[in-house]
Coordinates of C-alpha atoms and ligand atoms in Angstrom, one line a residue:
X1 CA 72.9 70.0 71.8
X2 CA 74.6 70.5 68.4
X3 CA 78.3 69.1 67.5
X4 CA 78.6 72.0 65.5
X5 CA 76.7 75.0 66.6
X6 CA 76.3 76.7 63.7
X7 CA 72.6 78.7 64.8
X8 CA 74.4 79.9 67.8
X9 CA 77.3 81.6 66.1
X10 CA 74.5 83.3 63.6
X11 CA 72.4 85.0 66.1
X12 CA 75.7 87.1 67.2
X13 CA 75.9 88.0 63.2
X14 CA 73.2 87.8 61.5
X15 CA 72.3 91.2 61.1
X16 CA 75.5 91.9 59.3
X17 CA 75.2 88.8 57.0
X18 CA 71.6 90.0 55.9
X19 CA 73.1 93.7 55.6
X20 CA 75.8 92.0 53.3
X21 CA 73.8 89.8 51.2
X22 CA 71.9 92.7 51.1
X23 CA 74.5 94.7 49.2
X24 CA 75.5 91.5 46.9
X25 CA 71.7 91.9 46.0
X26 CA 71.9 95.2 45.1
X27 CA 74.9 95.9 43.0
X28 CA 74.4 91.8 41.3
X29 CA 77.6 90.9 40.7
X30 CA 77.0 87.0 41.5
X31 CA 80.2 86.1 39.7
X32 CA 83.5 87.4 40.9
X33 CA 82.2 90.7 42.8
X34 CA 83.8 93.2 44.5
X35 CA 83.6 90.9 47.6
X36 CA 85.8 88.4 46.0
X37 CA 88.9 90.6 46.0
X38 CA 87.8 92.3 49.4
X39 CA 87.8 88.3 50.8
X40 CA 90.9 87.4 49.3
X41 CA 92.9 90.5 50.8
X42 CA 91.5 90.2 54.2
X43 CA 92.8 86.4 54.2
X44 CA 95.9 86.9 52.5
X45 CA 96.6 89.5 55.5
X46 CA 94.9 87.3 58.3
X47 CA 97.3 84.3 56.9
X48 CA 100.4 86.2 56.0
X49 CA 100.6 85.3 52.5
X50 CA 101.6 87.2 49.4
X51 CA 98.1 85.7 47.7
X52 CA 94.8 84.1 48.2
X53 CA 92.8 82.7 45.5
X54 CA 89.1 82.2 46.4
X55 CA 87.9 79.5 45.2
X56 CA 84.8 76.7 44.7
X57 CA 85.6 74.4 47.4
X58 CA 88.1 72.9 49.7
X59 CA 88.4 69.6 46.6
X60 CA 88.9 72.4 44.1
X61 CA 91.7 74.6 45.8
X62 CA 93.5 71.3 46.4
X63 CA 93.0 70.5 42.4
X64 CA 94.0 73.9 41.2
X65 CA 97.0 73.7 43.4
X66 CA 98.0 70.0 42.1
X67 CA 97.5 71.2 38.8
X68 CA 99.3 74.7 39.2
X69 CA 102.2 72.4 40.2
X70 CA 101.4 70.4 37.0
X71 CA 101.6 67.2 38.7
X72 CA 99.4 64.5 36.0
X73 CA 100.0 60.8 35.1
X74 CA 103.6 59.1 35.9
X75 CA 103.5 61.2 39.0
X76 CA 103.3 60.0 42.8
X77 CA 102.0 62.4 45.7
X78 CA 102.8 61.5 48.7
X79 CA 100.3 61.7 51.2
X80 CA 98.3 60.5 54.6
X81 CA 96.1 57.7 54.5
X82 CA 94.2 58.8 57.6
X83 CA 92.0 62.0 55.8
X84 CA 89.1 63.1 54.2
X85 CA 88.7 61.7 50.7
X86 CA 89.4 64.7 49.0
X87 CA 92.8 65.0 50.0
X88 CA 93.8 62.2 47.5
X89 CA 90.8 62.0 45.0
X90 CA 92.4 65.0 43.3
X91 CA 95.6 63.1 43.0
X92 CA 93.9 60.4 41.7
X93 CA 91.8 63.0 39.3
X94 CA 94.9 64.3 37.8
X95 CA 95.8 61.0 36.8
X96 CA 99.1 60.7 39.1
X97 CA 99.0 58.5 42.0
X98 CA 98.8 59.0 45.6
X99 CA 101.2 57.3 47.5
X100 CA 100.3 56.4 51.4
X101 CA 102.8 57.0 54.6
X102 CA 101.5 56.9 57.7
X103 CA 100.5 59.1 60.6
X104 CA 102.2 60.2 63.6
X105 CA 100.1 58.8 66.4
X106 CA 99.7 61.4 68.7
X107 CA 99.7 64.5 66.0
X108 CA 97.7 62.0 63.5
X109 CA 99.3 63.9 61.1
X110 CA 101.8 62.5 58.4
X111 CA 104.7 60.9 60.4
X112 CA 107.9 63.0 58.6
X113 CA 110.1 59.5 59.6
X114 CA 108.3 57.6 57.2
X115 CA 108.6 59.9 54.5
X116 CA 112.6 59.3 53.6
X117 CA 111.7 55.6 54.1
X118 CA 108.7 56.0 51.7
X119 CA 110.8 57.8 48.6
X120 CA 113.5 55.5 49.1
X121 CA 111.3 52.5 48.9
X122 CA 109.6 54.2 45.6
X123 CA 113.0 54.7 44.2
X124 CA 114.3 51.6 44.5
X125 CA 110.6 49.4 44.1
X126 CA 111.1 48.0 47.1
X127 CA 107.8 47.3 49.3
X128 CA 109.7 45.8 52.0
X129 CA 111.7 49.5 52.7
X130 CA 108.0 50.9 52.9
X131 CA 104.4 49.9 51.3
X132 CA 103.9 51.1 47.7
X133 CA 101.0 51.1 45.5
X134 CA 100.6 48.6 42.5
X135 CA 101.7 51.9 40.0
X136 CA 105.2 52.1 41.7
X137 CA 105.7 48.7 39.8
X138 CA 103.9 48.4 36.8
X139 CA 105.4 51.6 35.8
X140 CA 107.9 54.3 36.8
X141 CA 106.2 57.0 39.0
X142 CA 108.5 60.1 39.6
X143 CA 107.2 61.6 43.5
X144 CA 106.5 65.3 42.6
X145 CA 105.2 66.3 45.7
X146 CA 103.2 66.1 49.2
X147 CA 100.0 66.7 50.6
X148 CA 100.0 67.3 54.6
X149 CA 96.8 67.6 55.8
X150 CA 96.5 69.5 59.2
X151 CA 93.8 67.1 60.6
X152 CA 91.6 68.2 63.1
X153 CA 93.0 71.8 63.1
X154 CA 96.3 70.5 64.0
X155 CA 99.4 71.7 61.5
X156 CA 101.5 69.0 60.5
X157 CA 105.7 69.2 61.2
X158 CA 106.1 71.3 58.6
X159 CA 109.8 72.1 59.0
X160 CA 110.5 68.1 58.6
X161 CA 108.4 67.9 55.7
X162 CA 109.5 71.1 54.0
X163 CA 113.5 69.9 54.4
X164 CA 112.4 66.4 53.0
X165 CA 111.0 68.0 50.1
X166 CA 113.7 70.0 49.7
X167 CA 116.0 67.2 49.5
X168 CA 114.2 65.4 47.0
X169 CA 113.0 68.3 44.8
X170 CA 109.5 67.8 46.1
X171 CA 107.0 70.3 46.2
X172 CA 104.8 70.3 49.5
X173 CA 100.9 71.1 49.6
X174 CA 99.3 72.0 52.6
X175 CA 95.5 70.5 53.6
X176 CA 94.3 73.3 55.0
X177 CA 90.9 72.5 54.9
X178 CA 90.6 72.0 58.8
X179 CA 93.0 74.4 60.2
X180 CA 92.9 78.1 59.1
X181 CA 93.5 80.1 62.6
X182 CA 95.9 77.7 63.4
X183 CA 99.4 78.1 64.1
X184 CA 102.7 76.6 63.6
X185 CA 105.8 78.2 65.2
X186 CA 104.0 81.4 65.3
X187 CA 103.1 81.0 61.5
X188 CA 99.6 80.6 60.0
X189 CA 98.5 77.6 59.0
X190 CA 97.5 78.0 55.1
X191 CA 100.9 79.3 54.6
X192 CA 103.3 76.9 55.8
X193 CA 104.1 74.9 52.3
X194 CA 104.7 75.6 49.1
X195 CA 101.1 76.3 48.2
X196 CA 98.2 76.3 51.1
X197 CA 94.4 75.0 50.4
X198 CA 91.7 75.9 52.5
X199 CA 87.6 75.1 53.1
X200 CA 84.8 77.0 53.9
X201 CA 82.5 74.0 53.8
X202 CA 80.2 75.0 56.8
X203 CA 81.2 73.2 59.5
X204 CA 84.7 74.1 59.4
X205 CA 86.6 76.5 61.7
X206 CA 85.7 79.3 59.4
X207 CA 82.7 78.3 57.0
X208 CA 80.3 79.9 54.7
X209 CA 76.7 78.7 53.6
X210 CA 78.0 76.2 50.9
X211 CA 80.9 75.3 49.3
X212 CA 84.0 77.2 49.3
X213 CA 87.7 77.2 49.4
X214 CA 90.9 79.3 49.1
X215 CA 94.4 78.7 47.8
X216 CA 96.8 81.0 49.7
X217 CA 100.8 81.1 47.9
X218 CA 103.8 83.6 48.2
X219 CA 104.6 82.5 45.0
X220 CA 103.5 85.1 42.1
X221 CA 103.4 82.9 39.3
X222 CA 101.4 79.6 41.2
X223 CA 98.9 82.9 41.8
X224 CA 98.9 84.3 38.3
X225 CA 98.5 80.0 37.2
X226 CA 95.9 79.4 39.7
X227 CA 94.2 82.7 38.6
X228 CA 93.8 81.5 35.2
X229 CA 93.0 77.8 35.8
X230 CA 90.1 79.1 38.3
X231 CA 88.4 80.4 35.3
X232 CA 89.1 78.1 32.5
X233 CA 92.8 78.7 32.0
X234 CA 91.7 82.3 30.9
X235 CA 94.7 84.7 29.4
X236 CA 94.6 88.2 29.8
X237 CA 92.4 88.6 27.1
X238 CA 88.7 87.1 27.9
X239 CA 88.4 84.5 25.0
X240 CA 91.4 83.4 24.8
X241 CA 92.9 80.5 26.9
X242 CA 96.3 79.4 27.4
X243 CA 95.6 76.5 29.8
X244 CA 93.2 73.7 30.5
X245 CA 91.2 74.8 33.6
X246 CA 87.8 74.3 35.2
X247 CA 84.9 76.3 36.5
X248 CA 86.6 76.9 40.1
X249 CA 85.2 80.3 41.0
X250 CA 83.8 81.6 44.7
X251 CA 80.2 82.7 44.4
X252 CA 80.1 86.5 45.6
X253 CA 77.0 86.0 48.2
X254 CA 79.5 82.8 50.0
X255 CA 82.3 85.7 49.9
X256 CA 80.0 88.1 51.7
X257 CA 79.1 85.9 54.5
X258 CA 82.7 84.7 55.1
X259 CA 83.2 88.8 55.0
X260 CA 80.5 88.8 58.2
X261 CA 82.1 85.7 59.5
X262 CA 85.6 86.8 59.0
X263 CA 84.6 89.7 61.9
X264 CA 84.2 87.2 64.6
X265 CA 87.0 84.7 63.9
X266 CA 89.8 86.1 66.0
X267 CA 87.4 85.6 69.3
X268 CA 85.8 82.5 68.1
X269 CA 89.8 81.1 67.9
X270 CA 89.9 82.3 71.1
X271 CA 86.9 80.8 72.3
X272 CA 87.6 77.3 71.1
X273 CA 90.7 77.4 73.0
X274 CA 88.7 77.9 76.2
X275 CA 86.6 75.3 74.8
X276 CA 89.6 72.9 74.0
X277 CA 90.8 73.4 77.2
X278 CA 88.1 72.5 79.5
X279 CA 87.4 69.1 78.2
X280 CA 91.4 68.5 78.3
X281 CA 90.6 69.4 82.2
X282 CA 87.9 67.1 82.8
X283 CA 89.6 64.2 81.0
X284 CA 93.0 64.7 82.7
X285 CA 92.5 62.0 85.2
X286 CA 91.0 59.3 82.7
X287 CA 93.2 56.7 82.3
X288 CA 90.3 55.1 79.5
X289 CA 90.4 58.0 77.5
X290 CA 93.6 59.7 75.5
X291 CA 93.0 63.6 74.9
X292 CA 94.4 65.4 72.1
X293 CA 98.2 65.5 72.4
X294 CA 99.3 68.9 70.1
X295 CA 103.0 69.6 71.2
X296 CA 104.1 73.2 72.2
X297 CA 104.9 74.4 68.8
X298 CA 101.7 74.5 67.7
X299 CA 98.2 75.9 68.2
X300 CA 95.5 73.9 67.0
X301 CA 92.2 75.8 65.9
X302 CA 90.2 72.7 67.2
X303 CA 88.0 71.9 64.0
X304 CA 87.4 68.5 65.7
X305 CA 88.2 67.6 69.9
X306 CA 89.5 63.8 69.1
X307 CA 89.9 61.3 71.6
X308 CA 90.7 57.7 71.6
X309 CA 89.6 55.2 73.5
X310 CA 91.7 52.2 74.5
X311 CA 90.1 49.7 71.6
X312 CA 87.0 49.2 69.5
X313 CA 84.9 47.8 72.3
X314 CA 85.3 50.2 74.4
X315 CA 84.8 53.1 71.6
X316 CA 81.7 51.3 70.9
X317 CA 80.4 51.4 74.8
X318 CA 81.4 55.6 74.9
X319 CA 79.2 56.1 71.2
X320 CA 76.7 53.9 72.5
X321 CA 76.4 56.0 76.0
X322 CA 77.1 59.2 74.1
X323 CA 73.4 58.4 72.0
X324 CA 71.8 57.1 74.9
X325 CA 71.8 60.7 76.5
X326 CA 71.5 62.7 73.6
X327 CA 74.7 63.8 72.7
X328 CA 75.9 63.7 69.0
X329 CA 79.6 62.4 68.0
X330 CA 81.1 61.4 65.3
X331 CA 84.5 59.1 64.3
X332 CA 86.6 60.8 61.4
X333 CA 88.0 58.5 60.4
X334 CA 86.5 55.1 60.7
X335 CA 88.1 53.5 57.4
X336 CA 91.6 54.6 56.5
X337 CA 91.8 55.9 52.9
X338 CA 94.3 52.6 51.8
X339 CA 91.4 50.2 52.7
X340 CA 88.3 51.8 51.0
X341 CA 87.0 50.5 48.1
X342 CA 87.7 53.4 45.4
X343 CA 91.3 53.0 46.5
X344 CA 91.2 49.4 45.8
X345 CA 93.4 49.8 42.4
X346 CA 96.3 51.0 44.6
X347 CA 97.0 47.3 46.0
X348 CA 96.9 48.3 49.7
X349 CA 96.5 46.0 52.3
X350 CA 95.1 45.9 55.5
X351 CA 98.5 46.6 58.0
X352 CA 100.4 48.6 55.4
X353 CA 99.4 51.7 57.5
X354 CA 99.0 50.3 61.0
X355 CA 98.7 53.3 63.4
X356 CA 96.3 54.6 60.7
X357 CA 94.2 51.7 61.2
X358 CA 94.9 51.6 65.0
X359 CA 93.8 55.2 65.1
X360 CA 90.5 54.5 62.8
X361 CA 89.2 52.0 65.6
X362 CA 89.6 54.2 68.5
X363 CA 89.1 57.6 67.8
X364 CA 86.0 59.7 68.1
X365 CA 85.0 63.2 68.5
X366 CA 82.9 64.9 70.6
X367 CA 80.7 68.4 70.1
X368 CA 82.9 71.5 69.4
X369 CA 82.6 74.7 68.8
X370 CA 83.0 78.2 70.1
X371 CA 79.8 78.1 71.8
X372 CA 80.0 75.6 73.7
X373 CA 79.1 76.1 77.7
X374 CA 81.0 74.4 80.6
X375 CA 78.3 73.0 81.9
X376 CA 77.8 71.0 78.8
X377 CA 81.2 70.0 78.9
X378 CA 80.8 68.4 81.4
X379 CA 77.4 66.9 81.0
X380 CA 79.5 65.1 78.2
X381 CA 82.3 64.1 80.0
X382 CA 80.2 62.9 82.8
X383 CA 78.7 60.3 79.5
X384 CA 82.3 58.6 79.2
X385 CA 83.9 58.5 82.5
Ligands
LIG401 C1 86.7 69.3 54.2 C2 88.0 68.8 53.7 C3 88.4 68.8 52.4 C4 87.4 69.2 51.3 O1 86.8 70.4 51.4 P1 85.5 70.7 50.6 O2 85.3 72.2 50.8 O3 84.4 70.0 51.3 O4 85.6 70.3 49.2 C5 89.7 68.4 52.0 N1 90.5 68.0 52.9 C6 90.2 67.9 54.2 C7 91.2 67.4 55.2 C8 88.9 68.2 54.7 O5 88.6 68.1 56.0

């Protein structure tokens, strides 16, 4: 058994990635082919934006947005402590800061009531209103914007962050990386802030064969910005450039195979609701085990099934059964960001964040993917009940 099958989904398309490939081969345009623009349309359209911006990776969509936005040092982005790395490397990258709040604890996305409490606490340097990082003292650090991250393929509340931000002038990033095909209100996720980042790393909902990303915007000038700073801050005219950019391109063979991919999406969506559904059956009755908890606004796309057990020990018995027969898992995220060691020049403490840390002890995932039988459902199940 695989937790991500990716071998299964390529027998159904192989043929057509080879044929694809194929043509990438033949005409050898390895840097910003045809397939490029054909990629970007097709996902602008599938997302309902006015743009997408293929890109180098999930990291670097989120970078080019940050720095579309211009956010740099004497900046604080606001963001959740309970993510991938990435999310707040780039913030760190750019020189501003990234400021924690913590997560809802049955979305486990950024909880929008800590947010007011968060800028307030940042405005008036006060880390009894909310916990701040070191920065917010030594120096003064303007908020600029947000990053909500749509963990597990769940979109964050969106309309409470967006009004937030627009109180406060903020712009809002969304960490799309898990959760394109997702929905929100009967919106697409990757276009429900000001600017939306997407990955194609392979095991994600829709992956290529390498890295891979996508900024998605309605905005014509963060498109015409991001444009530019994906190939060196290029102007109009080839050897000129007006900004300071980076080597952020999509390679023309990864935009082919998300092409092929792109064809089966809509009924591997589909298929992972089945999916997610069938193990939120078998587990309705366990009273040691919380399923996923998504609300009725929104419609996950189930990058990662996430369940919690009732405290570490017992998390530990599940893995330990879950190995015992075979079965691979995995915990995102066993260390909130706040507590690992490259975040250590922040200043945060262990119990600044504490459904964060709650979350990081007794959450794990189990196998998913659109290819995944019944049956082996409940083989699964039957390892942790
Ligand atoms: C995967 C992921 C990223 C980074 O994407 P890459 O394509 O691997 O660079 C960023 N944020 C989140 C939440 C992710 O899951």
């Amino acid at each position: 058994m695989e937790f991500i099958d990716l071998k299964a989904q390529q027998a159904h398309i192989r043929a057509n990635i080879e044929q694809k490939i194929g043509t990438v081969l033949d005409h050898g345009r390895y840097i910003m082919g045809p397939e490029i623009a054909e990629l970007e349309e097709r996902l602008a359209e599938f997302v309902g934006t006015r743009h997408a911006l293929a890109c180098s990776s999930g990291t670097d969509a989120l970078m080019i947005a940050l720095m579309a936005l211009e956010i740099g040092p004497g900046d604080a982005v606001l963001t959740t402590p309970f993510t991938f790395i990435a999310t707040a490397e780039v913030i760190n990258r750019l020189g501003a800061v990234p400021v924690f709040v913590d997560i809802d604890p049955l979305s486990f996305n950024i909880s929008p009531r800590d947010l007011p409490r968060c800028l307030a606490a940042l405005t008036r340097k006060d880390p009894k209103v909310h916990p701040l990082p070191n920065a917010a003292f030594e120096k003064s650090i303007e908020p600029k914007a947000i990053i909500a991250v749509d963990l597990f393929g769940l979109p964050a509340a969106y309309d409470e962050i967006n009004a937030i931000a627009g109180d406060h002038r903020l712009k809002v990033i969304e960490d799309a990386a898990q959760s394109l095909g997702g929905q929100y209100k009967g919106r697409q996720a990757g276009s429900l802030a000001d600017i939306g980042c997407t990955s194609f790393f392979p095991s994600k909902p829709l992956g290529c064969y390498g890295d891979g990303g996508m900024c998605f915007t309605d905005s014509d000038i963060y498109h015409q910005t991001m444009n530019s700073l994906r190939e060196h801050g290029k102007a109009s005219h080839r050897y000129d450039h007006h900004l300071i950019g980076l080597n952020g391109r999509m390679d023309t063979i990864q935009a082919a195979i998300l092409l092929a991919k792109f064809e089966i999406f809509p009924e591997e969506i589909a298929a992972r609701q089945q999916v997610a559904q069938t193990y939120s059956d078998l587990l309705l009755a366990e009273d040691s085990i919380q399923s996923p908890q998504i609300g009725d606004v929104s419609m996950s796309v189930w990058a990662q099934y996430s369940v919690l057990a009732e405290n570490e020990a017992k998390r530990r018995i599940m893995l330990d059964k879950l190995d015992s027969a075979g079965i691979p898992k995995a915990v995102y995220y066993p260390k909130p960001l706040h507590l690992q060691t490259a975040f250590t020049a922040l200043g945060y403490q262990e119990g600044d964040f504490p459904v964060s840390e709650n979350t990081a002890k007794r959450i794990f995932s189990l196998p998913m993917h659109p290819y995944l039988s019944p049956q082996q459902q409940q083989l699964i199940v039957a390892q942790i009940t």
